Short mmCIF file of C-alpha atoms and ligand atoms in Angstrom, two decimals:
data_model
loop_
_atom_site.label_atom_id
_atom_site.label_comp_id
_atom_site.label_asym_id
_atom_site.label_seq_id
_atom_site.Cartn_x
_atom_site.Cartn_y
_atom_site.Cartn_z
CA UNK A 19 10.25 -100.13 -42.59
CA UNK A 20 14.16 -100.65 -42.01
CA UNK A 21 16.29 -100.08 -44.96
CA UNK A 22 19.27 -101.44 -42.23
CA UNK A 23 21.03 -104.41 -43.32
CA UNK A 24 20.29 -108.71 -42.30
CA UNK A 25 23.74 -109.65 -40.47
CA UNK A 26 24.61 -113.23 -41.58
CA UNK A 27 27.25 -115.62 -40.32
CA UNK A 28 28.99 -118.74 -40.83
CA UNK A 29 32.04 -120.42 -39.82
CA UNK A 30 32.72 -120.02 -43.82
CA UNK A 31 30.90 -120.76 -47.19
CA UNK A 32 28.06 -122.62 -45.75
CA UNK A 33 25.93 -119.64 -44.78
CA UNK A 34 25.99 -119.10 -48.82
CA UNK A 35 23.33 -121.78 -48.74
CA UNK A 36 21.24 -119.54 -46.34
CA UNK A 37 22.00 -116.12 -47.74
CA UNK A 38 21.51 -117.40 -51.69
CA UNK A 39 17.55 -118.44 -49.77
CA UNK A 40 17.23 -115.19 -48.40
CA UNK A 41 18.17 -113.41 -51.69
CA UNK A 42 15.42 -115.36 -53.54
CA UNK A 43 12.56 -114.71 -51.42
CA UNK A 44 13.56 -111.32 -49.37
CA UNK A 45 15.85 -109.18 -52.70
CA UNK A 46 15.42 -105.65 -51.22
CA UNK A 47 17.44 -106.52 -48.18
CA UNK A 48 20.41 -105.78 -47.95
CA UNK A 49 23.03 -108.31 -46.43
CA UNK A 50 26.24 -108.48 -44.79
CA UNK A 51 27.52 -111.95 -44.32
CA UNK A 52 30.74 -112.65 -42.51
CA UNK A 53 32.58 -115.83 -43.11
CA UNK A 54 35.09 -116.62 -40.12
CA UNK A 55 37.12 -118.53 -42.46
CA UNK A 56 40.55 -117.94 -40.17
CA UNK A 57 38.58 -120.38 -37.73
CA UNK A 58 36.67 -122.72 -39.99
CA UNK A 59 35.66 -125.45 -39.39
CA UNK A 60 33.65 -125.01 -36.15
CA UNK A 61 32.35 -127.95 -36.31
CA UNK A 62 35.13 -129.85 -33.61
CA UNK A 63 35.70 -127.27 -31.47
CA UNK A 64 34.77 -126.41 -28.00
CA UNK A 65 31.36 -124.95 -27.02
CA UNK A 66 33.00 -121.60 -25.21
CA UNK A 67 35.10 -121.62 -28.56
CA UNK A 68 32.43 -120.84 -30.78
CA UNK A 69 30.47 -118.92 -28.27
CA UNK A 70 33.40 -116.17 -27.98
CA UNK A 71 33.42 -116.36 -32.50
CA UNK A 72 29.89 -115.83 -32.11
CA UNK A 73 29.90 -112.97 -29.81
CA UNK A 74 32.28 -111.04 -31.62
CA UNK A 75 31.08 -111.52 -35.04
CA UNK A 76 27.73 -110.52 -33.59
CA UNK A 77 28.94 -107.32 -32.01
CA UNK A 78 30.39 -106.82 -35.53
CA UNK A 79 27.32 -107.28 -37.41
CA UNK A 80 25.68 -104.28 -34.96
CA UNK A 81 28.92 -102.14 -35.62
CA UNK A 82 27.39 -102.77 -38.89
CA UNK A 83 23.94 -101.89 -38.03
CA UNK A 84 22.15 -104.90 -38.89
CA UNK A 85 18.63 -104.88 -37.73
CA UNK A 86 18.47 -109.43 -37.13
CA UNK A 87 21.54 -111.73 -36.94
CA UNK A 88 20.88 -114.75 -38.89
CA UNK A 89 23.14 -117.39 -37.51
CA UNK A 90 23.52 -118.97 -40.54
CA UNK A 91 25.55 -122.09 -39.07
CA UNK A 92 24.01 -124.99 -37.39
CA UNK A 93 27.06 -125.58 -35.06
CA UNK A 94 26.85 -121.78 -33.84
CA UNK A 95 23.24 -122.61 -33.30
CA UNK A 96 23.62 -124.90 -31.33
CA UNK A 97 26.71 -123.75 -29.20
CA UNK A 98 25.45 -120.17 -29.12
CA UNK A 99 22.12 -119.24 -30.55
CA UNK A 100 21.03 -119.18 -26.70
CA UNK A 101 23.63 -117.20 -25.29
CA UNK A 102 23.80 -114.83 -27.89
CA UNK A 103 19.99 -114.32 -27.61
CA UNK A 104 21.02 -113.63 -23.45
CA UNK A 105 23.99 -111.62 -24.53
CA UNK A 106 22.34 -109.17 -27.14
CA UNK A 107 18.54 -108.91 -25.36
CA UNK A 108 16.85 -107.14 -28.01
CA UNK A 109 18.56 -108.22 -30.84
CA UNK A 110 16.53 -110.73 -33.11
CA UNK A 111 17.99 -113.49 -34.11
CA UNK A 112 17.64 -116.28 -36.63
CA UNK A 113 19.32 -119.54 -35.85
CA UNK A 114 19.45 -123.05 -37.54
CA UNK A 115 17.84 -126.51 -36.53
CA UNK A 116 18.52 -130.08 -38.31
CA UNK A 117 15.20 -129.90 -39.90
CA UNK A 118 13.98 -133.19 -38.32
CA UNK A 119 9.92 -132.32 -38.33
CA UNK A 120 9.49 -132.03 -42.40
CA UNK A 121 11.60 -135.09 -42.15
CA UNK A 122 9.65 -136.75 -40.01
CA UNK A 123 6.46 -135.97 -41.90
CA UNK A 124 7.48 -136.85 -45.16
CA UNK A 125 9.29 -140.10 -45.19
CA UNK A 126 7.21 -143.16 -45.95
CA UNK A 127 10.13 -145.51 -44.99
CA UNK A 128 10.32 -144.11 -41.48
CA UNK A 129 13.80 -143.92 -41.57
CA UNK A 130 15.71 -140.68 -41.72
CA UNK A 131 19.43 -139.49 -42.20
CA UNK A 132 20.80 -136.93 -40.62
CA UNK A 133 24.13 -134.68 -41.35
CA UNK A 134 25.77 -132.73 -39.66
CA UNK A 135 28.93 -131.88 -37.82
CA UNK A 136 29.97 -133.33 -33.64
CA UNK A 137 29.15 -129.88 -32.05
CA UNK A 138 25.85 -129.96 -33.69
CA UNK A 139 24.50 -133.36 -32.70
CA UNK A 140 26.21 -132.81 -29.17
CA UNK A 141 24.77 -129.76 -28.45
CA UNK A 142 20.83 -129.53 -26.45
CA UNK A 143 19.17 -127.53 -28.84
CA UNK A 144 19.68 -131.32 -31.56
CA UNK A 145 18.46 -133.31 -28.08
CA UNK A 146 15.42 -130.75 -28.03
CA UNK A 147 14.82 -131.41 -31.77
CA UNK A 148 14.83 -135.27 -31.69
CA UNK A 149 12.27 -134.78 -28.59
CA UNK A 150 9.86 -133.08 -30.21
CA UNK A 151 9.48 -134.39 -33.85
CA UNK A 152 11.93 -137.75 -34.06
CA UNK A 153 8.78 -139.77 -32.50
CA UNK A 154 7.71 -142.60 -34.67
CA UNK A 155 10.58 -142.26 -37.22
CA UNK A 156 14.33 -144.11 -36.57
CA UNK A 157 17.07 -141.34 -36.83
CA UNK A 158 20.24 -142.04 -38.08
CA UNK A 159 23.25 -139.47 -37.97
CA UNK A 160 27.19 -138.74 -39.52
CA UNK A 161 29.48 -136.57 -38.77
CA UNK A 162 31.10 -136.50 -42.50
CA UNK A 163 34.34 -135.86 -41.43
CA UNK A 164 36.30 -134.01 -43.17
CA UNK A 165 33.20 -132.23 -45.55
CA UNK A 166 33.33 -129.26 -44.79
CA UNK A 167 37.29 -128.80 -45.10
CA UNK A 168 35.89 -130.11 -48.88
CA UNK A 169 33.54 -127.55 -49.48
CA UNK A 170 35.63 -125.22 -48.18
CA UNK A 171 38.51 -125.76 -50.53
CA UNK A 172 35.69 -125.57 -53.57
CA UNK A 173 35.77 -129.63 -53.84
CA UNK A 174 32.08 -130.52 -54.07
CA UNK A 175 32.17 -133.54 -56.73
CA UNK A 176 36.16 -135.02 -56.67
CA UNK A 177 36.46 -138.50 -55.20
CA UNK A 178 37.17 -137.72 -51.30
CA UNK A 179 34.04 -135.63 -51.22
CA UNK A 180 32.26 -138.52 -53.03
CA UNK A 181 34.38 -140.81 -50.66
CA UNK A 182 33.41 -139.03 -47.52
CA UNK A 183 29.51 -138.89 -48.77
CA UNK A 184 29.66 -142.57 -49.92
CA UNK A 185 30.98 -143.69 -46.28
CA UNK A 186 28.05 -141.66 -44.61
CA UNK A 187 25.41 -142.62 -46.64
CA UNK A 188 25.75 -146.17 -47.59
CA UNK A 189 24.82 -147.52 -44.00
CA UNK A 190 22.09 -145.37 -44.19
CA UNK A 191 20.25 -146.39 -47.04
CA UNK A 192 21.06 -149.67 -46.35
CA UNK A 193 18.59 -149.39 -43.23
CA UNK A 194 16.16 -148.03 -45.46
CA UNK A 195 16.44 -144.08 -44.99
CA UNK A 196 14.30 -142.51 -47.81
CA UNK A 197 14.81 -139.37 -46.04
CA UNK A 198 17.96 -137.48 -45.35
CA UNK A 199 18.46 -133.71 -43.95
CA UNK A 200 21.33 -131.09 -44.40
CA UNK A 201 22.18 -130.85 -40.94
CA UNK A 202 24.74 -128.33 -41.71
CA UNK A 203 24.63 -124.81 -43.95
CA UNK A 204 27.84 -126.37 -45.97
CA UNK A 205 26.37 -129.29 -47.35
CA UNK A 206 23.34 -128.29 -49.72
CA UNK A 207 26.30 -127.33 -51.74
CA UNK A 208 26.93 -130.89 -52.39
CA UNK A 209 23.63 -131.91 -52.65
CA UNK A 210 24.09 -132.93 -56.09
CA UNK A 211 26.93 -135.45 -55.83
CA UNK A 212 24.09 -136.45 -52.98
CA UNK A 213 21.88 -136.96 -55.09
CA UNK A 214 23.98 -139.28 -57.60
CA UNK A 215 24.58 -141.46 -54.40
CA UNK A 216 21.41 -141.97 -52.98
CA UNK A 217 19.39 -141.97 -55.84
CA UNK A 218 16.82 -140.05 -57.38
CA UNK A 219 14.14 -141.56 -55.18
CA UNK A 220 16.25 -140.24 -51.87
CA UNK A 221 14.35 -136.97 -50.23
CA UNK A 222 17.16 -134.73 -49.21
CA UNK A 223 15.76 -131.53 -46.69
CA UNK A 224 17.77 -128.14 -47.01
CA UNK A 225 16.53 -126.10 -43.92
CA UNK A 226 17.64 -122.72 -45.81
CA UNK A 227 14.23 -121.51 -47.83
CA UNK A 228 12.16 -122.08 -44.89
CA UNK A 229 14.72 -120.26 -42.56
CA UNK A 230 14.13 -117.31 -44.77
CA UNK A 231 10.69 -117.43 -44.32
CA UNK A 232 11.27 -117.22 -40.65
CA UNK A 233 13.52 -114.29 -41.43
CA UNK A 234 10.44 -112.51 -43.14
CA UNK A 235 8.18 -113.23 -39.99
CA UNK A 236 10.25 -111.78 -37.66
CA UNK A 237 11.26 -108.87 -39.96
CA UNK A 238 7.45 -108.54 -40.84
CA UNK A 239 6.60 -108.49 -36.66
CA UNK A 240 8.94 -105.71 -35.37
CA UNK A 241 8.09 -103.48 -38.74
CA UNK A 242 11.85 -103.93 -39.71
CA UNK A 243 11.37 -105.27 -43.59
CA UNK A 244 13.03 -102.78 -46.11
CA UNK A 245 10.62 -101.50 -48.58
CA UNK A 246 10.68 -101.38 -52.51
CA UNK A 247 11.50 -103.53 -55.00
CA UNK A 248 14.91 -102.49 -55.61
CA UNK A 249 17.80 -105.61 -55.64
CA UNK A 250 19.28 -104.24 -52.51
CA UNK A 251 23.37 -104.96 -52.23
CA UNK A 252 25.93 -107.44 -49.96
CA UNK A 253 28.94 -106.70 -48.58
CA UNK A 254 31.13 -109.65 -47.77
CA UNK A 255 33.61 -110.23 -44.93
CA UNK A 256 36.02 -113.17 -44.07
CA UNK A 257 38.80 -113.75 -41.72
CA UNK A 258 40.43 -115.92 -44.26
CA UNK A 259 41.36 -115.35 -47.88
CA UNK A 260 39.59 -112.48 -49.76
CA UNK A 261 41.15 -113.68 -53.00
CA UNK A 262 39.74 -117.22 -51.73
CA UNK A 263 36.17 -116.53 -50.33
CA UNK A 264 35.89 -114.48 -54.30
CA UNK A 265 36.26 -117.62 -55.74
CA UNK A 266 34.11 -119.51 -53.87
CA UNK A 267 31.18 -117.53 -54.31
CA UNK A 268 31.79 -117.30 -57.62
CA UNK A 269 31.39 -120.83 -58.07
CA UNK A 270 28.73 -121.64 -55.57
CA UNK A 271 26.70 -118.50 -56.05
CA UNK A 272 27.89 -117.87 -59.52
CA UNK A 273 28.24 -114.15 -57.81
CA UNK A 274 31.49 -111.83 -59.07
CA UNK A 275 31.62 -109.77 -55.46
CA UNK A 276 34.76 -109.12 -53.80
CA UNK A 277 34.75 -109.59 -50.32
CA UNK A 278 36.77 -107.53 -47.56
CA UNK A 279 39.01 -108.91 -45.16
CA UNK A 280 38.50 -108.92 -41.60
CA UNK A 281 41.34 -109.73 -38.70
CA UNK A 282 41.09 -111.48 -34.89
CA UNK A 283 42.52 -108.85 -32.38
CA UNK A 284 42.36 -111.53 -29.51
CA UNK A 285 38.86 -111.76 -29.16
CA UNK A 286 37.71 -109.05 -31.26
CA UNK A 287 37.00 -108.48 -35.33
CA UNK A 288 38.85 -105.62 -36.86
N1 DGL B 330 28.37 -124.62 -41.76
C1 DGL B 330 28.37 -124.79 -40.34
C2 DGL B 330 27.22 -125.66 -39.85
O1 DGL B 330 26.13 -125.49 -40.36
C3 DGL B 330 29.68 -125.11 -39.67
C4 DGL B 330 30.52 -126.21 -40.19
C5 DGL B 330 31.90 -126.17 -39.48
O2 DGL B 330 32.56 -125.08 -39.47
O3 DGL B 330 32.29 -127.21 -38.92
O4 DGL B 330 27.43 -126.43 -38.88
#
C-alpha cells in the first residue's frame, strides 16, 4: 500500500478530463495535478520544447513524492512519454494514446475521426497507433486550431468553439465517420457542443476512464494503491493564473479548490 500521491500533468485544463476519471474510479488517491498554463498550448511547439516542460514538471511531481506520473496530455505523450520513461528509470508512468483500437472496433461505417493537436499526429508514438489498430478502417484527422486556446479561456459552447468544431467535423461526417475520438485531454470538455454537431447517432471515444484503469493496473502491480475508503485530497498547481485555473475547475469540474501558483526559473518549477 502507498498512501503517496498520483502526479498528473497537462499543458493546462485538459488533464481535468483525466484526473475527474481517476477520481471516479480510484477516490482514495490522492492527486497532484500541475497545469503548465504559462506555456499552454503545447500543442505547436517543438518536440525538445515539451520534452524540457515535461522533465521539469516531472522532477516536480517527485519533489512531491508521487508514486506514478500520469501524463495526462496527449502531445506530452507523444513528444516525451519515451524519454521521460529513459530519464526517470523506475518511475511509472501513465501516458495518453488517440484511442484508435475501440475506434476501430466499434464503428460500423468504417470511417473514423480523429482530434487532436500537430505535435500529436506528428509524433511516432500516433504512427505506431495507426499501425497497429487503423487496419481495415479509413482514418481521418484535424488539428482544431485554435480549441484548446477555447477551452482554455472557459469557452466550450460560444460560436468560435462551435465554429472551430463545425470546420473539423463537417468533412468528416460527410465521408461517413460514425466514429470520432478525443485525441486530446482538452476536448471531452466540449464533447457536448460535439455532440449537437454530429448528431446523436455520432460515437465520440474519450480515452480518460480507461486510462484510469491502466492507472489501477500498474498501481495494483508494484503494491503502490492507497488503501481505505476515505475521499483522499488534490492539490493543484499552475504556471498561469491561480485566480484563473479556480475558475476553470469550477466550471468544468464543478470543484471550489484553489490552486497554488508555480513559476519557470529557466528550466526549472519553483
Ligand atoms: N491537452 C493536451 C493534449 O492532450 C495539450 C493541448 C495543447 O496544449 O496544445 O494534447
Amino acid at each position: 500500500m502507498s498512501a503517496a500521491p498520483i502526479g498528473i500533468f497537462d499543458s493546462g485544463v485538459g488533464g481535468l478530463s483525466v484526473l475527474r476519471a481517476l477520481r471516479a474510479l480510484l477516490p482514495a488517491e490522492s492527486l497532484v495535478y500541475v497545469a503548465d498554463q504559462g506555456h499552454v498550448p503545447y500543442g505547436a511547439r517543438p518536440m525538445a520544447e515539451i520534452q524540457a516542460f515535461s522533465e521539469a514538471i516531472t522532477r516536480f511531481l517527485l519533489e512531491q513524492d508521487a508514486k506514478l506520473i500520469v501524463v495526462a496530455c496527449n502531445t506530452a505523450s507523444a513528444a516525451a512519454l519515451h524519454f521521460l520513461r529513459q530519464t526517470f528509470a523506475g518511475v511509472p508512468f501513465v501516458g495518453m494514446e488517440p484511442a484508435l483500437k475501440p475506434a476501430a472496433e466499434q464503428t460500423e461505417s468504417g470511417v473514423v475521426g480523429v482530434l487532436a493537436t500537430p505535435a500529436t499526429f506528428q509524433g511516432a508514438l500516433y504512427a505506431s497507433v495507426l499501425e497497429r489498430f487503423a487496419g481495415g478502417v479509413q482514418v481521418l484527422q484535424d488539428t482544431c486550431p485554435g480549441l484548446v486556446a477555447q477551452i482554455e479561456a472557459g469557452d466550450l459552447q460560444g460560436a468560435e468553439t462551435r465554429r472551430i468544431l463545425h470546420s473539423a467535423l463537417a468533412p468528416m461526417l460527410a465521408q461517413g465517420a460514425d466514429t470520432v475520438v478525443m485525441g486530446c485531454t482538452h476536448y471531452p470538455f466540449v464533447i457536448p457542443l460535439i455532440r449537437e454537431i454530429g448528431g446523436e447517432g455520432l460515437r465520440v471515444i474519450d480515452p480518460a476512464p480507461a486510462v484510469a484503469r491502466q492507472v489501477r493496473r500498474v498501481l495494483m502491480e508494484r503494491g503502490l494503491l492507497a488503501g481505505g475508503e476515505k475521499k483522499a485530497g488534490v492539490r493543484y498547481y499552475t504556471s498561469g493564473s491561480v485566480q484563473a485555473f479556480d475558475l476553470r475547475l469550477s466550471a468544468l469540474l464543478g470543484e471550489g479548490g484553489s490552486s497554488l501558483p508555480l513559476a519557470w526559473d529557466g528550466l526549472r518549477l519553483v
